Coordinates of C-alpha atoms in Angstrom, one line a residue:
M1 CA -29.1 128.8 -39.5
P2 CA -32.6 127.6 -40.5
V3 CA -32.9 126.1 -44.0
S4 CA -35.6 128.8 -44.8
A5 CA -32.7 131.2 -44.8
A6 CA -31.7 130.0 -48.3
R7 CA -32.2 132.9 -50.7
V8 CA -31.5 130.9 -53.8
I9 CA -31.1 127.2 -54.5
A10 CA -27.3 127.5 -54.6
D11 CA -27.5 128.3 -50.8
L12 CA -29.4 125.0 -50.0
P13 CA -26.5 122.5 -49.5
F14 CA -24.7 125.0 -47.2
V15 CA -27.6 126.0 -45.0
A16 CA -28.8 122.4 -45.0
A17 CA -25.4 121.4 -43.6
Q18 CA -26.0 123.8 -40.7
A19 CA -29.7 123.1 -40.2
H20 CA -29.6 119.3 -40.5
D21 CA -26.1 118.9 -39.1
G22 CA -25.0 115.2 -38.9
R23 CA -28.1 113.7 -40.4
V24 CA -27.8 111.4 -43.4
A25 CA -28.5 113.3 -46.7
W26 CA -27.6 110.7 -49.3
R27 CA -27.3 107.0 -49.4
Y28 CA -25.9 105.1 -52.4
S29 CA -24.7 101.7 -53.3
R30 CA -21.0 100.9 -54.0
D31 CA -19.5 97.4 -54.4
G32 CA -22.5 95.7 -52.8
R33 CA -22.8 98.0 -49.7
W34 CA -24.7 101.1 -48.9
V35 CA -22.7 104.2 -48.1
D36 CA -24.1 107.2 -46.2
L37 CA -23.1 110.9 -46.7
T38 CA -24.2 113.5 -44.1
F39 CA -25.5 116.9 -45.1
T40 CA -22.1 118.3 -44.0
E41 CA -20.2 115.9 -46.2
V42 CA -22.5 116.8 -49.1
A43 CA -21.8 120.5 -48.6
E44 CA -18.0 119.8 -48.6
W45 CA -18.3 117.8 -51.8
V46 CA -20.4 120.5 -53.5
M47 CA -17.9 123.2 -52.4
E48 CA -14.9 121.3 -53.8
L49 CA -16.6 120.5 -57.1
A50 CA -17.8 124.1 -57.5
S51 CA -14.3 125.4 -56.9
G52 CA -13.1 122.9 -59.5
L53 CA -15.6 124.3 -62.0
V54 CA -14.4 127.8 -61.4
H55 CA -10.9 126.7 -62.1
R56 CA -12.1 124.9 -65.2
G57 CA -13.4 128.3 -66.5
L58 CA -17.1 128.1 -65.8
A59 CA -18.5 131.7 -65.7
P60 CA -21.7 132.9 -64.0
G61 CA -24.8 132.2 -66.0
E62 CA -23.1 129.6 -68.3
R63 CA -25.0 126.4 -68.9
V64 CA -23.8 122.9 -68.0
C65 CA -25.5 119.8 -69.3
V66 CA -25.6 116.6 -67.3
L67 CA -26.0 113.4 -69.3
S68 CA -26.2 110.5 -66.9
D69 CA -28.5 108.0 -65.2
T70 CA -29.7 108.8 -61.7
R71 CA -26.8 108.5 -59.3
V72 CA -25.3 110.4 -56.3
E73 CA -22.7 112.2 -58.5
W74 CA -25.5 113.6 -60.7
S75 CA -26.9 115.5 -57.7
A76 CA -23.5 116.6 -56.5
V77 CA -22.7 118.0 -60.0
E78 CA -26.0 119.9 -60.2
L79 CA -25.5 121.6 -56.8
A80 CA -21.9 122.4 -57.7
V81 CA -22.9 124.1 -61.0
L82 CA -25.4 126.2 -59.1
A83 CA -22.9 127.0 -56.4
A84 CA -20.5 128.2 -59.1
G85 CA -23.3 130.5 -60.5
G86 CA -24.1 128.3 -63.5
I87 CA -27.3 126.9 -64.9
V88 CA -28.0 123.1 -65.1
V89 CA -29.4 121.5 -68.2
P90 CA -30.4 117.8 -67.7
I91 CA -30.3 115.4 -70.6
Y92 CA -32.0 111.9 -70.4
P93 CA -29.3 109.2 -70.6
S94 CA -31.5 107.4 -73.2
S95 CA -31.3 110.4 -75.5
A96 CA -30.1 109.8 -79.0
P97 CA -27.0 111.8 -80.2
E98 CA -29.3 114.1 -82.3
E99 CA -31.4 114.9 -79.2
C100 CA -28.2 115.6 -77.2
A101 CA -27.0 117.9 -80.0
W102 CA -30.3 119.8 -80.0
I103 CA -30.3 120.4 -76.2
I104 CA -26.6 121.2 -76.0
G105 CA -26.9 123.6 -78.9
D106 CA -30.2 125.2 -78.0
S107 CA -29.2 125.8 -74.4
G108 CA -25.7 127.1 -75.5
A109 CA -24.0 124.7 -73.0
V110 CA -20.3 125.1 -72.6
L111 CA -19.7 122.0 -70.6
V112 CA -21.2 118.5 -70.5
V113 CA -20.8 116.1 -67.6
V114 CA -21.4 112.6 -68.8
E115 CA -21.7 109.3 -66.9
D116 CA -19.3 107.1 -68.8
E117 CA -17.3 106.6 -72.0
A118 CA -20.4 105.5 -73.9
Q119 CA -22.2 108.8 -73.2
R120 CA -19.0 110.7 -74.0
A121 CA -18.9 108.9 -77.4
K122 CA -22.5 110.1 -78.0
V123 CA -21.5 113.7 -77.4
E124 CA -18.3 113.5 -79.4
S125 CA -20.2 112.1 -82.4
V126 CA -22.1 115.4 -82.6
R127 CA -19.3 117.7 -81.4
E128 CA -19.1 119.5 -84.8
Q129 CA -22.8 120.5 -84.4
V130 CA -22.2 122.3 -81.1
P131 CA -19.2 124.6 -81.6
G132 CA -19.9 126.4 -78.3
L133 CA -19.2 123.3 -76.3
R134 CA -15.8 123.7 -74.6
D135 CA -15.3 120.6 -72.5
V136 CA -16.6 117.1 -71.5
V137 CA -16.1 115.7 -68.0
V138 CA -16.7 111.9 -67.4
I139 CA -18.0 110.9 -64.0
E140 CA -16.6 107.4 -64.2
G141 CA -12.9 106.7 -64.7
G142 CA -11.7 109.5 -62.4
G143 CA -12.8 112.6 -64.4
L144 CA -15.1 113.9 -61.8
D145 CA -12.6 113.0 -59.0
A146 CA -10.0 115.1 -60.8
L147 CA -12.3 118.1 -60.9
R148 CA -13.0 117.7 -57.2
S149 CA -9.3 117.3 -56.4
Q150 CA -8.5 120.5 -58.2
G151 CA -11.2 122.3 -56.2
R152 CA -10.0 120.8 -52.9
T153 CA -6.3 121.8 -53.4
A154 CA -7.2 125.3 -54.6
P155 CA -10.5 126.3 -53.0
V156 CA -12.2 129.6 -53.9
P157 CA -14.8 130.0 -51.2
G158 CA -14.8 133.8 -51.4
E159 CA -15.4 133.7 -55.2
L160 CA -18.3 131.2 -54.6
D161 CA -19.8 133.4 -52.0
D162 CA -19.7 136.4 -54.3
R163 CA -21.2 134.4 -57.2
R164 CA -24.1 133.2 -55.0
A165 CA -24.7 136.7 -53.7
A166 CA -25.0 138.0 -57.3
V167 CA -27.7 135.5 -58.2
D168 CA -31.2 136.9 -58.2
P169 CA -34.2 134.8 -57.0
D170 CA -35.8 135.1 -60.4
D171 CA -32.6 133.9 -62.3
P172 CA -32.7 130.5 -63.9
T173 CA -31.4 127.5 -62.1
L174 CA -32.4 124.6 -64.4
I175 CA -33.5 124.4 -68.0
I176 CA -35.5 121.2 -68.2
Y177 CA -36.3 120.1 -71.7
T178 CA -39.7 118.6 -72.2
S179 CA -39.6 115.0 -73.4
G180 CA -41.3 116.1 -76.6
T181 CA -44.3 114.0 -77.5
T182 CA -44.4 116.3 -80.6
G183 CA -41.7 118.3 -82.2
P184 CA -38.2 119.1 -80.7
P185 CA -38.0 119.5 -77.0
K186 CA -38.5 122.9 -75.5
G187 CA -36.4 124.1 -72.5
C188 CA -38.5 125.0 -69.5
V189 CA -36.7 127.8 -67.5
L190 CA -37.2 127.2 -63.8
T191 CA -36.0 129.8 -61.4
N192 CA -34.7 129.9 -57.8
R193 CA -38.1 131.3 -56.8
N194 CA -39.9 128.4 -58.5
W195 CA -37.8 125.7 -56.6
L196 CA -37.9 127.4 -53.2
T197 CA -41.7 127.7 -53.6
M198 CA -41.8 123.9 -54.2
C199 CA -39.6 123.3 -51.1
R200 CA -41.8 125.5 -48.9
L201 CA -45.0 123.8 -50.2
S202 CA -43.6 120.4 -49.4
E203 CA -42.8 121.5 -45.9
E204 CA -46.2 123.2 -45.5
L205 CA -47.9 119.9 -46.5
S206 CA -45.6 117.8 -44.3
Y207 CA -45.5 115.5 -47.3
V208 CA -42.1 114.2 -46.5
L209 CA -40.8 114.2 -42.9
P210 CA -37.3 114.7 -41.6
D211 CA -37.0 111.1 -40.6
D212 CA -38.1 109.7 -44.0
V213 CA -36.0 107.8 -46.4
A214 CA -36.9 108.3 -50.1
Y215 CA -35.8 105.8 -52.7
L216 CA -35.0 107.6 -55.9
F217 CA -34.8 105.7 -59.2
L218 CA -36.6 108.3 -61.4
P219 CA -34.5 110.0 -64.0
L220 CA -33.0 113.3 -62.6
A221 CA -33.6 114.8 -66.0
H222 CA -37.3 114.8 -65.1
V223 CA -38.9 117.4 -62.8
F224 CA -40.4 114.7 -60.6
A225 CA -37.0 113.5 -59.5
Q226 CA -35.7 117.0 -59.0
I227 CA -38.5 117.7 -56.6
V228 CA -37.3 114.7 -54.5
H229 CA -33.6 115.6 -54.7
L230 CA -33.9 119.4 -54.0
G231 CA -36.8 119.0 -51.5
A232 CA -34.7 116.7 -49.4
L233 CA -32.1 119.4 -48.8
Y234 CA -34.9 121.6 -47.4
T235 CA -36.8 119.0 -45.4
G236 CA -33.7 117.1 -44.1
H237 CA -34.7 113.6 -45.0
T238 CA -32.5 110.9 -46.7
V239 CA -32.4 110.2 -50.4
A240 CA -31.3 106.7 -51.3
F241 CA -30.1 106.6 -54.9
Y242 CA -30.8 103.4 -56.8
G243 CA -27.8 101.4 -58.0
G244 CA -28.3 101.9 -61.7
D245 CA -29.8 98.5 -62.6
P246 CA -33.6 98.7 -63.2
S247 CA -33.9 94.9 -62.7
K248 CA -32.7 95.3 -59.1
V249 CA -35.1 98.0 -58.0
V250 CA -37.3 95.5 -56.1
A251 CA -34.3 94.0 -54.4
E252 CA -33.0 97.4 -53.4
L253 CA -36.4 98.4 -52.0
A254 CA -36.1 95.5 -49.6
Q255 CA -32.6 96.7 -48.6
V256 CA -33.3 100.4 -48.3
R257 CA -36.8 99.9 -46.8
P258 CA -37.9 103.4 -47.8
T259 CA -40.7 105.3 -46.0
F260 CA -41.5 107.4 -49.1
L261 CA -41.5 106.2 -52.7
P262 CA -41.9 108.6 -55.7
S263 CA -42.7 106.6 -58.8
V264 CA -44.4 106.5 -62.2
P265 CA -47.5 104.3 -62.4
R266 CA -45.9 101.5 -64.3
I267 CA -44.0 100.3 -61.2
F268 CA -47.2 100.1 -59.1
E269 CA -49.1 98.4 -62.0
K270 CA -46.4 95.7 -62.3
V271 CA -46.5 95.0 -58.6
Y272 CA -50.3 95.0 -58.7
T273 CA -50.3 92.5 -61.6
A274 CA -47.9 90.2 -59.9
A275 CA -49.7 90.3 -56.6
T276 CA -53.2 89.6 -58.1
A277 CA -52.2 87.0 -60.7
G278 CA -54.5 84.0 -60.4
V279 CA -56.9 85.6 -57.9
P280 CA -60.5 85.4 -59.1
E281 CA -62.0 88.8 -59.9
E282 CA -64.8 88.7 -57.3
Q283 CA -62.4 87.4 -54.6
L284 CA -60.1 90.3 -55.3
R285 CA -62.8 92.8 -55.2
Q286 CA -64.0 91.4 -51.9
A287 CA -60.5 91.5 -50.4
V288 CA -60.1 95.1 -51.4
R289 CA -63.5 96.1 -50.0
V290 CA -62.6 94.5 -46.7
G291 CA -59.1 96.1 -46.6
L292 CA -60.4 99.5 -47.4
E293 CA -63.2 99.3 -44.8
V294 CA -60.9 98.1 -42.0
R295 CA -58.3 100.8 -42.7
R296 CA -61.1 103.5 -42.9
L297 CA -62.4 102.4 -39.4
R298 CA -58.9 102.2 -37.9
A299 CA -58.0 105.6 -39.3
G300 CA -61.1 107.1 -37.7
G301 CA -60.3 105.4 -34.3
R302 CA -63.4 103.2 -34.5
P303 CA -63.7 99.6 -33.6
V304 CA -63.7 96.9 -36.3
P305 CA -66.7 94.5 -36.1
D306 CA -65.7 90.9 -35.4
D307 CA -66.9 89.5 -38.7
L308 CA -65.0 92.2 -40.6
A309 CA -61.9 91.6 -38.6
A310 CA -62.1 87.9 -39.3
A311 CA -62.4 88.5 -43.0
F312 CA -59.5 90.9 -42.9
E313 CA -57.3 88.3 -41.1
R314 CA -57.9 86.0 -44.1
V315 CA -56.6 88.4 -46.7
E316 CA -53.9 90.1 -44.5
P317 CA -51.2 87.6 -45.4
V318 CA -51.5 88.7 -49.1
F319 CA -51.4 92.4 -48.1
A320 CA -48.4 91.7 -45.9
K321 CA -46.5 90.3 -48.9
V322 CA -47.3 93.5 -50.9
R323 CA -46.0 95.7 -48.1
A324 CA -42.8 93.5 -47.9
I325 CA -42.1 94.1 -51.6
F326 CA -41.6 97.8 -50.7
G327 CA -39.5 97.0 -47.7
G328 CA -42.1 96.8 -45.1
R329 CA -42.2 100.3 -43.7
L330 CA -43.5 102.5 -46.6
R331 CA -45.5 105.3 -45.2
Q332 CA -46.7 106.6 -48.5
A333 CA -45.9 106.6 -52.2
L334 CA -46.5 109.3 -54.7
S335 CA -47.5 108.5 -58.3
G336 CA -47.0 111.0 -61.0
A337 CA -46.1 111.8 -64.6
A338 CA -49.0 109.7 -66.0
P339 CA -52.5 108.5 -65.0
I340 CA -53.0 105.4 -62.8
S341 CA -56.3 103.5 -62.4
V342 CA -58.5 103.8 -59.3
E343 CA -58.6 100.0 -59.0
V344 CA -54.8 99.9 -58.6
L345 CA -54.9 102.7 -56.0
E346 CA -57.7 101.0 -54.1
F347 CA -55.7 97.8 -54.0
F348 CA -52.6 99.4 -52.5
S349 CA -54.7 101.4 -50.0
A350 CA -56.4 98.2 -48.9
A351 CA -52.9 96.6 -48.5
G352 CA -51.7 99.4 -46.3
V353 CA -49.5 101.1 -48.9
P354 CA -51.1 104.4 -49.6
V355 CA -50.3 105.4 -53.2
L356 CA -51.3 109.0 -53.7
E357 CA -51.6 110.8 -57.0
G358 CA -50.3 114.3 -57.6
Y359 CA -50.3 116.5 -60.7
G360 CA -47.8 118.9 -62.1
M361 CA -45.7 119.5 -65.1
S362 CA -42.2 120.8 -65.9
E363 CA -43.7 124.2 -66.6
S364 CA -45.1 124.3 -63.0
T365 CA -41.9 123.0 -61.4
G366 CA -43.7 119.7 -61.0
V367 CA -46.1 121.4 -58.6
G368 CA -49.9 121.7 -59.1
T369 CA -52.2 119.6 -57.0
V370 CA -51.6 116.7 -54.7
N371 CA -53.4 114.2 -52.5
T372 CA -52.2 113.7 -48.9
V373 CA -52.8 110.8 -46.4
A374 CA -54.9 113.2 -44.3
R375 CA -56.9 114.5 -47.3
H376 CA -57.3 112.5 -50.5
K377 CA -59.8 111.2 -53.0
L378 CA -58.8 108.2 -55.0
G379 CA -59.1 108.9 -58.7
S380 CA -58.4 112.6 -58.3
V381 CA -55.0 114.2 -58.5
G382 CA -55.6 116.1 -55.3
T383 CA -56.3 119.6 -54.3
F384 CA -54.5 122.9 -54.6
G385 CA -55.3 124.5 -51.2
M386 CA -51.7 125.7 -50.8
A387 CA -50.8 129.3 -50.2
G388 CA -50.3 131.3 -53.4
L389 CA -51.3 128.5 -55.8
E390 CA -54.3 128.9 -58.1
V391 CA -56.1 126.4 -60.3
K392 CA -59.1 127.0 -62.5
V393 CA -60.9 125.4 -65.4
A394 CA -61.2 127.5 -68.6
E395 CA -64.4 127.6 -70.7
D396 CA -63.1 124.9 -73.0
G397 CA -62.3 122.6 -70.0
E398 CA -58.5 123.2 -69.9
L399 CA -56.9 123.4 -66.6
L400 CA -55.0 126.7 -65.9
M401 CA -52.5 127.3 -63.1
R402 CA -51.0 130.5 -61.6
G403 CA -48.6 131.2 -58.8
P404 CA -44.9 131.4 -57.9
H405 CA -44.4 127.8 -59.1
V406 CA -45.1 128.7 -62.8
F407 CA -42.0 128.7 -64.9
A408 CA -40.4 131.8 -66.5
G409 CA -40.9 130.6 -70.1
Y410 CA -39.3 128.5 -72.7
W411 CA -35.6 129.1 -73.3
N412 CA -35.0 131.1 -76.5
N413 CA -38.6 130.6 -77.6
P414 CA -40.9 133.6 -76.9
T415 CA -43.5 132.3 -79.4
A416 CA -44.0 129.0 -77.5
T417 CA -44.0 130.9 -74.2
A418 CA -46.8 133.2 -75.4
E419 CA -48.9 130.2 -76.4
V420 CA -48.9 128.8 -72.8
L421 CA -48.7 131.9 -70.6
T422 CA -51.5 134.5 -70.5
D423 CA -51.7 137.0 -67.7
G424 CA -49.6 134.7 -65.5
W425 CA -51.9 131.8 -66.1
L426 CA -50.3 128.6 -67.4
H427 CA -52.3 126.8 -70.0
T428 CA -51.6 123.2 -69.1
G429 CA -53.0 121.5 -72.2
D430 CA -54.8 119.1 -69.8
L431 CA -58.6 118.9 -69.5
G432 CA -60.0 118.6 -66.0
E433 CA -62.7 119.2 -63.5
I434 CA -62.8 120.5 -60.0
D435 CA -65.4 119.1 -57.6
E436 CA -67.2 120.9 -54.7
D437 CA -64.4 119.7 -52.3
G438 CA -61.7 121.2 -54.4
F439 CA -60.3 117.9 -55.8
V440 CA -59.1 118.0 -59.4
T441 CA -59.7 115.2 -61.9
I442 CA -57.8 115.0 -65.2
T443 CA -60.1 113.9 -67.9
G444 CA -57.7 114.0 -70.9
R445 CA -55.2 115.9 -73.0
K446 CA -56.7 118.7 -75.0
K447 CA -54.7 117.7 -78.1
D448 CA -55.5 114.0 -77.6
I449 CA -59.3 114.3 -77.6
I450 CA -60.8 112.1 -80.3
I451 CA -63.8 113.5 -82.1
T452 CA -65.6 110.6 -83.8
A453 CA -67.4 110.8 -87.1
G454 CA -70.6 111.2 -85.1
G455 CA -69.2 114.3 -83.3
K456 CA -68.7 112.6 -80.0
N457 CA -65.7 113.8 -77.9
I458 CA -63.7 110.9 -76.3
A459 CA -60.6 111.0 -74.0
P460 CA -58.6 108.0 -75.2
A461 CA -56.5 107.8 -71.9
N462 CA -59.6 106.6 -70.0
V463 CA -60.0 103.6 -72.3
E464 CA -56.3 102.9 -72.5
N465 CA -55.9 102.9 -68.7
Q466 CA -58.7 100.4 -68.4
L467 CA -57.1 98.1 -70.9
R468 CA -53.7 98.4 -69.2
Q469 CA -55.1 97.1 -65.9
S470 CA -54.8 93.7 -67.5
R471 CA -51.7 91.6 -66.7
W472 CA -51.5 90.7 -70.3
I473 CA -51.2 94.2 -71.8
S474 CA -48.2 96.4 -71.7
H475 CA -49.6 99.3 -73.8
A476 CA -52.8 100.2 -75.6
V477 CA -53.1 103.1 -78.0
V478 CA -56.7 104.1 -79.0
Y479 CA -57.4 105.7 -82.3
G480 CA -60.6 107.0 -83.9
D481 CA -60.5 110.7 -84.8
R482 CA -63.1 111.4 -87.5
K483 CA -63.8 107.7 -87.7
P484 CA -67.0 105.8 -87.1
Y485 CA -65.7 103.9 -84.1
L486 CA -62.7 103.4 -81.9
V487 CA -59.9 100.9 -82.6
A488 CA -56.7 100.1 -80.6
L489 CA -53.2 98.9 -81.0
I490 CA -52.2 96.6 -78.2
T491 CA -48.8 95.3 -77.1
L492 CA -48.3 92.3 -74.9
D493 CA -46.6 92.2 -71.5
Q494 CA -43.8 89.8 -72.2
D495 CA -43.2 89.0 -68.5
E496 CA -46.7 87.8 -68.1
V497 CA -47.8 86.3 -71.5
V498 CA -44.7 84.2 -72.1
P499 CA -45.1 82.0 -69.0
W500 CA -48.8 81.7 -69.8
A501 CA -47.9 80.6 -73.4
R502 CA -45.3 78.2 -72.2
E503 CA -47.7 76.4 -69.9
R504 CA -50.0 75.8 -72.9
G505 CA -47.3 74.7 -75.3
L506 CA -47.5 77.8 -77.4
P507 CA -44.6 79.6 -79.0
T508 CA -42.9 82.0 -76.6
D509 CA -41.7 84.7 -79.0
L510 CA -43.8 87.8 -79.2
P511 CA -44.2 87.8 -83.0
S512 CA -45.7 84.3 -82.9
L513 CA -47.9 85.1 -79.9
A514 CA -49.2 88.3 -81.6
R515 CA -50.6 86.0 -84.4
S516 CA -51.8 83.3 -82.1
P517 CA -55.6 82.6 -82.0
E518 CA -55.3 81.7 -78.3
V519 CA -53.6 85.0 -77.5
R520 CA -56.2 86.9 -79.5
A521 CA -59.0 85.3 -77.6
L522 CA -57.2 86.2 -74.4
V523 CA -56.9 89.8 -75.4
Q524 CA -60.5 89.9 -76.7
G525 CA -61.7 89.0 -73.2
V526 CA -59.7 91.9 -71.8
V527 CA -61.2 94.3 -74.4
D528 CA -64.7 93.0 -73.7
E529 CA -64.2 93.5 -70.0
A530 CA -62.8 97.0 -70.5
N531 CA -65.7 98.0 -72.8
S532 CA -68.2 97.1 -70.1
H533 CA -67.1 100.2 -68.2
F534 CA -67.9 102.6 -71.0
A535 CA -70.8 103.8 -73.1
H536 CA -71.1 102.3 -76.6
V537 CA -69.4 105.3 -78.3
S538 CA -66.3 104.9 -76.1
Q539 CA -65.9 101.2 -76.7
V540 CA -63.1 99.6 -78.7
K541 CA -64.7 97.8 -81.6
R542 CA -61.6 96.3 -83.2
F543 CA -57.9 95.9 -82.2
A544 CA -54.6 94.7 -83.5
I545 CA -51.8 93.1 -81.5
L546 CA -48.3 94.4 -82.3
D547 CA -45.4 91.9 -82.5
R548 CA -43.3 93.9 -80.2
D549 CA -43.7 96.4 -77.3
L550 CA -43.5 100.1 -77.7
S551 CA -40.0 101.5 -76.9
Q552 CA -37.9 104.6 -76.4
D553 CA -35.5 103.4 -79.0
D554 CA -38.1 103.6 -81.7
G555 CA -39.3 107.0 -80.5
E556 CA -42.7 105.7 -79.3
L557 CA -42.2 106.3 -75.6
T558 CA -40.7 109.3 -73.7
P559 CA -38.1 108.6 -71.0
T560 CA -40.9 108.6 -68.4
L561 CA -42.7 105.9 -70.5
K562 CA -45.5 108.2 -71.8
V563 CA -46.7 107.1 -75.2
K564 CA -45.9 109.5 -78.0
R565 CA -49.3 109.2 -79.5
R566 CA -48.6 110.9 -82.8
T567 CA -45.4 108.9 -83.4
V568 CA -47.3 105.7 -82.8
H569 CA -50.2 106.8 -85.1
T570 CA -47.7 107.6 -87.8
A571 CA -45.5 104.6 -87.5
H572 CA -48.5 102.2 -87.4
G573 CA -50.9 104.1 -89.5
A574 CA -51.3 101.1 -91.9
R575 CA -52.4 98.9 -89.1
Y576 CA -55.1 101.3 -88.0
E577 CA -56.4 101.6 -91.6
E578 CA -56.5 97.8 -91.8
L579 CA -58.8 97.8 -88.8
Y580 CA -61.3 100.0 -90.6
R581 CA -61.1 98.1 -93.9
G582 CA -61.5 94.6 -92.4

């Protein structure tokens, strides 16, 4: 049976078992070794868990929350809930108890599957706020194994077949709550049709091939990771789940040796910073120019001139080290969820590690536009030349999308749904442009645009991205709405600035470094260089260095490390005002 026979997402693990037979579906780390599960074994696991859920009392259409870091059990639970006719509601593992209570209560979840006792305690602390919650299952400690064992000893395959047959392609599968840069999160209702559209588009683009190995460390509560996880069932490639320790991601890349890496920009920025540390700027630019030209000629099947080949041989050892960081056989990487600078993309392309940008949002099932190795333009988020997908720019510059990938609306929130859906067009909230070749460029967030006292419109993300290219800067948040000029709050990259300070005999704690004249001079140089890329009105005139980094715990970053701009502005409003008084 071909995988295209899947009528709803709940069919996927079972048709994948037939279509991909004994191929490796999932790879995960246990006790220091990597374990493989075939597509057939995955289908068996899903069937047993789904039967266990039926015995536990899960009815068709009921919601189940999953509160866990990315791990193989997360994916198994999701597929089992869908196979039992339920709807999955992801929760970020970093969510505070109040956020958990909101999502559990708003979605009306009857069951929460948590990773460990710490996450269970989080749920139990708000149990009185969610009276509809019937049960909590803990993955670790045997709770999930007990559920599976119950399903194995008392399978209900006929019941599961009937439940899947009763699901409509336009029924909800997942309710993904937005990370909420402003206000409480809203639940994006994504249907079977949405996800199967995504799967077919991925196949159409040949973005990930059946022999690929994708390393997944992104949170499964985010739509980006869900694309990788569900798309693999359709395509037939292997997903290697990270071991749960962010500090070991680089080491695991060397072990897994992925051919495809989906990631947020920060990972690539950190590797770029480490690889280029100490390299003079002009020397770096020359190396990138050489690398890009050689790879362009080779891709076109043209000879490389001797002098260019000699120059490339001199920089190739550095590029080889970059490729080795990713395991040595990375065919391509996909960067999403936030902007990434062209300079970083050019560096990786020159090094033989194509990092391509795509664009989508939870409301579009993570699908929108994408670059491919065969057709890309660095600095853009790609094209939308895929069957059934439409993108256009509204009169005010906002990007609109329409097609079978657009969500059904916000859960229990028709007012918010009406604000973003008009005649099938999704109002993305992003400003953008489409060039003559069909490539889309994001120019800013509609709500983030700064209008200076002089009436000039400025997209702060462009300035912030330029500042963040520096190895010394972790985050930069630009401010200046209705003000005479732009200012910025800057946080230091502890991994980079502390060794630099130690070499110079300076204090090594961030509060002291934030006040240090030497550090201020260092950052001033970064700001001056960044300003050189912009017109006078878009330049940062003054800045303050915070004595700590922005964090999720303080509500300043989303789980995908996007800055919650309004939260930062409110929390540090006094610092901004000081910059205008001084």
